[in-house]
Amino acid sequence: MANENNEANNIEKENEIITKNITDPNGQTPIDNENNLYLNHQENTNKKVSINALNYRKYATFAAGALLIVIIIIGIANYINAKRAEESYQEGLKILHSENGDKFTSTTTYFNKYKEDYPNSKYISRVNQLLLLISEYNDKKSELEESKKVSEYLSEVGDVFSIMENYISVTKKLHDLADKAINYKNAYAYNQVVWQMSNNYDQYKNMANDIASVSDKDASKILFASSEYNDLKRFVGNGLLPALAIMNDHFGNYVSDEDSAKVRNSWYEYEELEPKIDKMISGKKDIIASMQEKKGELQVECDDLFKGIKDSY
């Protein structure tokens, strides 16, 4: 029994010694130290979080203020630019309404530059529409001027179209009579050729030269090209040769073999040129009729476009 008590006392002393050995001078055990370290760490962390949050709020406030300033500056710049764009647009309209020329050259130049200077202007769509109208007007105006040239051309050179039609008609009639007289031995046709040539000899003989003179006078060659004048001259010359041969025969004039060969060859050239000449004349008639009709339409369109340009803006 005494031994058991001694043993218990010894264990208690050993525990006391162990406890003293693991306790720091402040009386804290390792567990207490660990808890204190954790608490200190947590406290420091919380302090850092608070500091970071404060810094973030300061930065956010600064950024928001800077952004607001930028927005205000941009707004002011946009307002100034929009004001200038509006003033420039109004200035362009003044040019439009004061321009005396019918092609609106100054207006077109001004608003093309306006599009470069103010690409984001609220008036850009109006400017584009105006420039489109002016372009369409100028195109129609050019067509109208071209159609007017035909009338001026006919006035300058005389009624060349009627002259040509008359020469072609006379040539065809005389050639048909000569063909019947020579190839079909038709006496009536023979006498008709003689009568026609006798009464209008100088006129018929000079028709080819007259065509050449008209061609020389027609410097612009708007309606008839030089090659078409040459074809008509050849057609008349070859078409009249058989009639001239009949007249010479009737009055007993000598006809050489060379002249006879020319008369025979003239038939081939005449027959080759006749459909070409007919097609040319028919085509010119269509051109003149179309131009005369279109001239009236173009004039109305030009007037409407001009009024639209002047009044719509």
mmCIF file with all atom_site columns, C-alpha atoms in Angstrom, residues 175-297:
data_model
loop_
_atom_site.group_PDB
_atom_site.id
_atom_site.type_symbol
_atom_site.label_atom_id
_atom_site.label_alt_id
_atom_site.label_comp_id
_atom_site.label_asym_id
_atom_site.label_entity_id
_atom_site.label_seq_id
_atom_site.pdbx_PDB_ins_code
_atom_site.Cartn_x
_atom_site.Cartn_y
_atom_site.Cartn_z
_atom_site.occupancy
_atom_site.B_iso_or_equiv
_atom_site.pdbx_formal_charge
_atom_site.auth_seq_id
_atom_site.auth_comp_id
_atom_site.auth_asym_id
_atom_site.auth_atom_id
_atom_site.pdbx_PDB_model_num
ATOM 1   C CA . HIS A 1 175 ? -32.513 52.803 -162.940 1.00 0.00 ? 175 HIS A CA 1
ATOM 2   C CA . ASP A 1 176 ? -35.711 50.758 -163.027 1.00 0.00 ? 176 ASP A CA 1
ATOM 3   C CA . LEU A 1 177 ? -36.728 52.425 -166.330 1.00 0.00 ? 177 LEU A CA 1
ATOM 4   C CA . ALA A 1 178 ? -33.261 51.875 -167.783 1.00 0.00 ? 178 ALA A CA 1
ATOM 5   C CA . ASP A 1 179 ? -33.344 48.240 -166.693 1.00 0.00 ? 179 ASP A CA 1
ATOM 6   C CA . LYS A 1 180 ? -36.672 47.690 -168.512 1.00 0.00 ? 180 LYS A CA 1
ATOM 7   C CA . ALA A 1 181 ? -35.437 49.565 -171.590 1.00 0.00 ? 181 ALA A CA 1
ATOM 8   C CA . ILE A 1 182 ? -32.103 47.719 -171.889 1.00 0.00 ? 182 ILE A CA 1
ATOM 9   C CA . ASN A 1 183 ? -32.825 44.241 -170.557 1.00 0.00 ? 183 ASN A CA 1
ATOM 10  C CA . TYR A 1 184 ? -36.513 43.929 -171.535 1.00 0.00 ? 184 TYR A CA 1
ATOM 11  C CA . LYS A 1 185 ? -36.494 46.126 -174.682 1.00 0.00 ? 185 LYS A CA 1
ATOM 12  C CA . ASN A 1 186 ? -39.391 48.171 -173.310 1.00 0.00 ? 186 ASN A CA 1
ATOM 13  C CA . ALA A 1 187 ? -39.950 51.149 -175.667 1.00 0.00 ? 187 ALA A CA 1
ATOM 14  C CA . TYR A 1 188 ? -42.057 53.104 -173.200 1.00 0.00 ? 188 TYR A CA 1
ATOM 15  C CA . ALA A 1 189 ? -39.385 52.805 -170.562 1.00 0.00 ? 189 ALA A CA 1
ATOM 16  C CA . TYR A 1 190 ? -36.764 53.839 -173.128 1.00 0.00 ? 190 TYR A CA 1
ATOM 17  C CA . ASN A 1 191 ? -38.703 56.995 -174.055 1.00 0.00 ? 191 ASN A CA 1
ATOM 18  C CA . GLN A 1 192 ? -39.317 57.833 -170.400 1.00 0.00 ? 192 GLN A CA 1
ATOM 19  C CA . VAL A 1 193 ? -35.585 57.669 -169.654 1.00 0.00 ? 193 VAL A CA 1
ATOM 20  C CA . VAL A 1 194 ? -34.841 59.929 -172.619 1.00 0.00 ? 194 VAL A CA 1
ATOM 21  C CA . TRP A 1 195 ? -37.527 62.407 -171.601 1.00 0.00 ? 195 TRP A CA 1
ATOM 22  C CA . GLN A 1 196 ? -36.455 62.473 -167.930 1.00 0.00 ? 196 GLN A CA 1
ATOM 23  C CA . MET A 1 197 ? -32.760 62.833 -168.716 1.00 0.00 ? 197 MET A CA 1
ATOM 24  C CA . SER A 1 198 ? -33.352 65.509 -171.342 1.00 0.00 ? 198 SER A CA 1
ATOM 25  C CA . ASN A 1 199 ? -35.391 67.693 -169.007 1.00 0.00 ? 199 ASN A CA 1
ATOM 26  C CA . ASN A 1 200 ? -33.228 67.228 -165.887 1.00 0.00 ? 200 ASN A CA 1
ATOM 27  C CA . TYR A 1 201 ? -29.832 66.328 -167.309 1.00 0.00 ? 201 TYR A CA 1
ATOM 28  C CA . ASP A 1 202 ? -27.766 68.834 -165.338 1.00 0.00 ? 202 ASP A CA 1
ATOM 29  C CA . GLN A 1 203 ? -29.534 67.969 -162.082 1.00 0.00 ? 203 GLN A CA 1
ATOM 30  C CA . TYR A 1 204 ? -29.051 64.218 -162.496 1.00 0.00 ? 204 TYR A CA 1
ATOM 31  C CA . LYS A 1 205 ? -25.501 64.509 -163.744 1.00 0.00 ? 205 LYS A CA 1
ATOM 32  C CA . ASN A 1 206 ? -24.508 66.658 -160.742 1.00 0.00 ? 206 ASN A CA 1
ATOM 33  C CA . MET A 1 207 ? -26.265 64.643 -158.024 1.00 0.00 ? 207 MET A CA 1
ATOM 34  C CA . ALA A 1 208 ? -23.130 62.706 -157.079 1.00 0.00 ? 208 ALA A CA 1
ATOM 35  C CA . ASN A 1 209 ? -21.150 65.942 -156.864 1.00 0.00 ? 209 ASN A CA 1
ATOM 36  C CA . ASP A 1 210 ? -23.909 67.519 -154.773 1.00 0.00 ? 210 ASP A CA 1
ATOM 37  C CA . ILE A 1 211 ? -23.643 64.673 -152.294 1.00 0.00 ? 211 ILE A CA 1
ATOM 38  C CA . ALA A 1 212 ? -19.893 65.231 -152.070 1.00 0.00 ? 212 ALA A CA 1
ATOM 39  C CA . SER A 1 213 ? -20.509 68.931 -151.395 1.00 0.00 ? 213 SER A CA 1
ATOM 40  C CA . VAL A 1 214 ? -22.998 68.150 -148.626 1.00 0.00 ? 214 VAL A CA 1
ATOM 41  C CA . SER A 1 215 ? -20.456 65.768 -147.093 1.00 0.00 ? 215 SER A CA 1
ATOM 42  C CA . ASP A 1 216 ? -17.778 68.485 -147.136 1.00 0.00 ? 216 ASP A CA 1
ATOM 43  C CA . LYS A 1 217 ? -20.181 70.954 -145.534 1.00 0.00 ? 217 LYS A CA 1
ATOM 44  C CA . ASP A 1 218 ? -21.121 68.454 -142.828 1.00 0.00 ? 218 ASP A CA 1
ATOM 45  C CA . ALA A 1 219 ? -18.000 68.801 -140.693 1.00 0.00 ? 219 ALA A CA 1
ATOM 46  C CA . SER A 1 220 ? -19.552 67.252 -137.573 1.00 0.00 ? 220 SER A CA 1
ATOM 47  C CA . LYS A 1 221 ? -20.831 64.074 -139.311 1.00 0.00 ? 221 LYS A CA 1
ATOM 48  C CA . ILE A 1 222 ? -23.401 63.655 -136.533 1.00 0.00 ? 222 ILE A CA 1
ATOM 49  C CA . LEU A 1 223 ? -26.075 61.943 -138.599 1.00 0.00 ? 223 LEU A CA 1
ATOM 50  C CA . PHE A 1 224 ? -24.168 60.567 -141.602 1.00 0.00 ? 224 PHE A CA 1
ATOM 51  C CA . ALA A 1 225 ? -20.604 59.268 -141.500 1.00 0.00 ? 225 ALA A CA 1
ATOM 52  C CA . SER A 1 226 ? -18.126 59.905 -144.316 1.00 0.00 ? 226 SER A CA 1
ATOM 53  C CA . SER A 1 227 ? -18.372 56.275 -145.404 1.00 0.00 ? 227 SER A CA 1
ATOM 54  C CA . GLU A 1 228 ? -22.163 56.601 -145.652 1.00 0.00 ? 228 GLU A CA 1
ATOM 55  C CA . TYR A 1 229 ? -21.822 59.693 -147.839 1.00 0.00 ? 229 TYR A CA 1
ATOM 56  C CA . ASN A 1 230 ? -19.409 57.753 -150.070 1.00 0.00 ? 230 ASN A CA 1
ATOM 57  C CA . ASP A 1 231 ? -21.809 54.801 -150.323 1.00 0.00 ? 231 ASP A CA 1
ATOM 58  C CA . LEU A 1 232 ? -24.642 57.132 -151.316 1.00 0.00 ? 232 LEU A CA 1
ATOM 59  C CA . LYS A 1 233 ? -22.443 58.847 -153.905 1.00 0.00 ? 233 LYS A CA 1
ATOM 60  C CA . ARG A 1 234 ? -21.493 55.481 -155.445 1.00 0.00 ? 234 ARG A CA 1
ATOM 61  C CA . PHE A 1 235 ? -25.127 54.346 -155.393 1.00 0.00 ? 235 PHE A CA 1
ATOM 62  C CA . VAL A 1 236 ? -26.303 57.431 -157.302 1.00 0.00 ? 236 VAL A CA 1
ATOM 63  C CA . GLY A 1 237 ? -23.402 57.329 -159.762 1.00 0.00 ? 237 GLY A CA 1
ATOM 64  C CA . ASN A 1 238 ? -23.836 53.644 -160.620 1.00 0.00 ? 238 ASN A CA 1
ATOM 65  C CA . GLY A 1 239 ? -27.628 53.924 -160.663 1.00 0.00 ? 239 GLY A CA 1
ATOM 66  C CA . LEU A 1 240 ? -27.605 56.709 -163.272 1.00 0.00 ? 240 LEU A CA 1
ATOM 67  C CA . LEU A 1 241 ? -25.048 55.218 -165.662 1.00 0.00 ? 241 LEU A CA 1
ATOM 68  C CA . PRO A 1 242 ? -27.573 53.056 -167.586 1.00 0.00 ? 242 PRO A CA 1
ATOM 69  C CA . ALA A 1 243 ? -29.884 56.070 -168.039 1.00 0.00 ? 243 ALA A CA 1
ATOM 70  C CA . LEU A 1 244 ? -26.965 58.190 -169.318 1.00 0.00 ? 244 LEU A CA 1
ATOM 71  C CA . ALA A 1 245 ? -26.039 55.410 -171.720 1.00 0.00 ? 245 ALA A CA 1
ATOM 72  C CA . ILE A 1 246 ? -29.608 55.346 -173.116 1.00 0.00 ? 246 ILE A CA 1
ATOM 73  C CA . MET A 1 247 ? -29.603 59.129 -173.630 1.00 0.00 ? 247 MET A CA 1
ATOM 74  C CA . ASN A 1 248 ? -26.251 58.998 -175.438 1.00 0.00 ? 248 ASN A CA 1
ATOM 75  C CA . ASP A 1 249 ? -27.535 56.181 -177.618 1.00 0.00 ? 249 ASP A CA 1
ATOM 76  C CA . HIS A 1 250 ? -30.721 58.131 -178.399 1.00 0.00 ? 250 HIS A CA 1
ATOM 77  C CA . PHE A 1 251 ? -28.817 61.206 -179.543 1.00 0.00 ? 251 PHE A CA 1
ATOM 78  C CA . GLY A 1 252 ? -26.254 59.160 -181.486 1.00 0.00 ? 252 GLY A CA 1
ATOM 79  C CA . ASN A 1 253 ? -23.336 59.896 -179.225 1.00 0.00 ? 253 ASN A CA 1
ATOM 80  C CA . TYR A 1 254 ? -20.451 57.467 -179.467 1.00 0.00 ? 254 TYR A CA 1
ATOM 81  C CA . VAL A 1 255 ? -20.275 54.944 -176.630 1.00 0.00 ? 255 VAL A CA 1
ATOM 82  C CA . SER A 1 256 ? -16.878 53.278 -176.263 1.00 0.00 ? 256 SER A CA 1
ATOM 83  C CA . ASP A 1 257 ? -16.347 49.697 -175.222 1.00 0.00 ? 257 ASP A CA 1
ATOM 84  C CA . GLU A 1 258 ? -14.908 50.979 -171.968 1.00 0.00 ? 258 GLU A CA 1
ATOM 85  C CA . ASP A 1 259 ? -18.075 52.974 -171.275 1.00 0.00 ? 259 ASP A CA 1
ATOM 86  C CA . SER A 1 260 ? -20.210 49.953 -172.115 1.00 0.00 ? 260 SER A CA 1
ATOM 87  C CA . ALA A 1 261 ? -18.183 47.850 -169.662 1.00 0.00 ? 261 ALA A CA 1
ATOM 88  C CA . LYS A 1 262 ? -18.713 50.486 -166.983 1.00 0.00 ? 262 LYS A CA 1
ATOM 89  C CA . VAL A 1 263 ? -22.463 50.372 -167.557 1.00 0.00 ? 263 VAL A CA 1
ATOM 90  C CA . ARG A 1 264 ? -22.505 46.593 -167.214 1.00 0.00 ? 264 ARG A CA 1
ATOM 91  C CA . ASN A 1 265 ? -20.416 46.687 -164.047 1.00 0.00 ? 265 ASN A CA 1
ATOM 92  C CA . SER A 1 266 ? -22.581 49.442 -162.599 1.00 0.00 ? 266 SER A CA 1
ATOM 93  C CA . TRP A 1 267 ? -25.464 46.954 -162.315 1.00 0.00 ? 267 TRP A CA 1
ATOM 94  C CA . TYR A 1 268 ? -23.519 44.790 -159.851 1.00 0.00 ? 268 TYR A CA 1
ATOM 95  C CA . GLU A 1 269 ? -22.459 47.688 -157.661 1.00 0.00 ? 269 GLU A CA 1
ATOM 96  C CA . TYR A 1 270 ? -25.934 49.164 -157.720 1.00 0.00 ? 270 TYR A CA 1
ATOM 97  C CA . GLU A 1 271 ? -27.564 45.883 -156.688 1.00 0.00 ? 271 GLU A CA 1
ATOM 98  C CA . GLU A 1 272 ? -24.998 45.444 -153.921 1.00 0.00 ? 272 GLU A CA 1
ATOM 99  C CA . LEU A 1 273 ? -25.456 48.974 -152.562 1.00 0.00 ? 273 LEU A CA 1
ATOM 100 C CA . GLU A 1 274 ? -29.259 49.228 -152.820 1.00 0.00 ? 274 GLU A CA 1
ATOM 101 C CA . PRO A 1 275 ? -30.167 47.163 -149.704 1.00 0.00 ? 275 PRO A CA 1
ATOM 102 C CA . LYS A 1 276 ? -27.343 48.809 -147.760 1.00 0.00 ? 276 LYS A CA 1
ATOM 103 C CA . ILE A 1 277 ? -28.605 52.285 -148.652 1.00 0.00 ? 277 ILE A CA 1
ATOM 104 C CA . ASP A 1 278 ? -32.213 51.376 -147.838 1.00 0.00 ? 278 ASP A CA 1
ATOM 105 C CA . LYS A 1 279 ? -31.177 50.044 -144.445 1.00 0.00 ? 279 LYS A CA 1
ATOM 106 C CA . MET A 1 280 ? -29.099 53.148 -143.738 1.00 0.00 ? 280 MET A CA 1
ATOM 107 C CA . ILE A 1 281 ? -31.942 55.535 -144.583 1.00 0.00 ? 281 ILE A CA 1
ATOM 108 C CA . SER A 1 282 ? -34.449 53.519 -142.568 1.00 0.00 ? 282 SER A CA 1
ATOM 109 C CA . GLY A 1 283 ? -32.068 53.525 -139.604 1.00 0.00 ? 283 GLY A CA 1
ATOM 110 C CA . LYS A 1 284 ? -31.547 57.304 -139.830 1.00 0.00 ? 284 LYS A CA 1
ATOM 111 C CA . LYS A 1 285 ? -35.307 57.861 -139.914 1.00 0.00 ? 285 LYS A CA 1
ATOM 112 C CA . ASP A 1 286 ? -35.689 55.841 -136.735 1.00 0.00 ? 286 ASP A CA 1
ATOM 113 C CA . ILE A 1 287 ? -32.868 57.762 -135.065 1.00 0.00 ? 287 ILE A CA 1
ATOM 114 C CA . ILE A 1 288 ? -34.373 61.139 -135.949 1.00 0.00 ? 288 ILE A CA 1
ATOM 115 C CA . ALA A 1 289 ? -37.877 60.140 -134.869 1.00 0.00 ? 289 ALA A CA 1
ATOM 116 C CA . SER A 1 290 ? -36.561 58.678 -131.615 1.00 0.00 ? 290 SER A CA 1
ATOM 117 C CA . MET A 1 291 ? -34.448 61.732 -130.870 1.00 0.00 ? 291 MET A CA 1
ATOM 118 C CA . GLN A 1 292 ? -37.306 64.130 -131.567 1.00 0.00 ? 292 GLN A CA 1
ATOM 119 C CA . GLU A 1 293 ? -39.618 62.167 -129.310 1.00 0.00 ? 293 GLU A CA 1
ATOM 120 C CA . LYS A 1 294 ? -37.043 61.685 -126.602 1.00 0.00 ? 294 LYS A CA 1
ATOM 121 C CA . LYS A 1 295 ? -36.039 65.352 -126.711 1.00 0.00 ? 295 LYS A CA 1
ATOM 122 C CA . GLY A 1 296 ? -39.452 66.324 -125.334 1.00 0.00 ? 296 GLY A CA 1
ATOM 123 C CA . GLU A 1 297 ? -39.310 63.641 -122.646 1.00 0.00 ? 297 GLU A CA 1
#
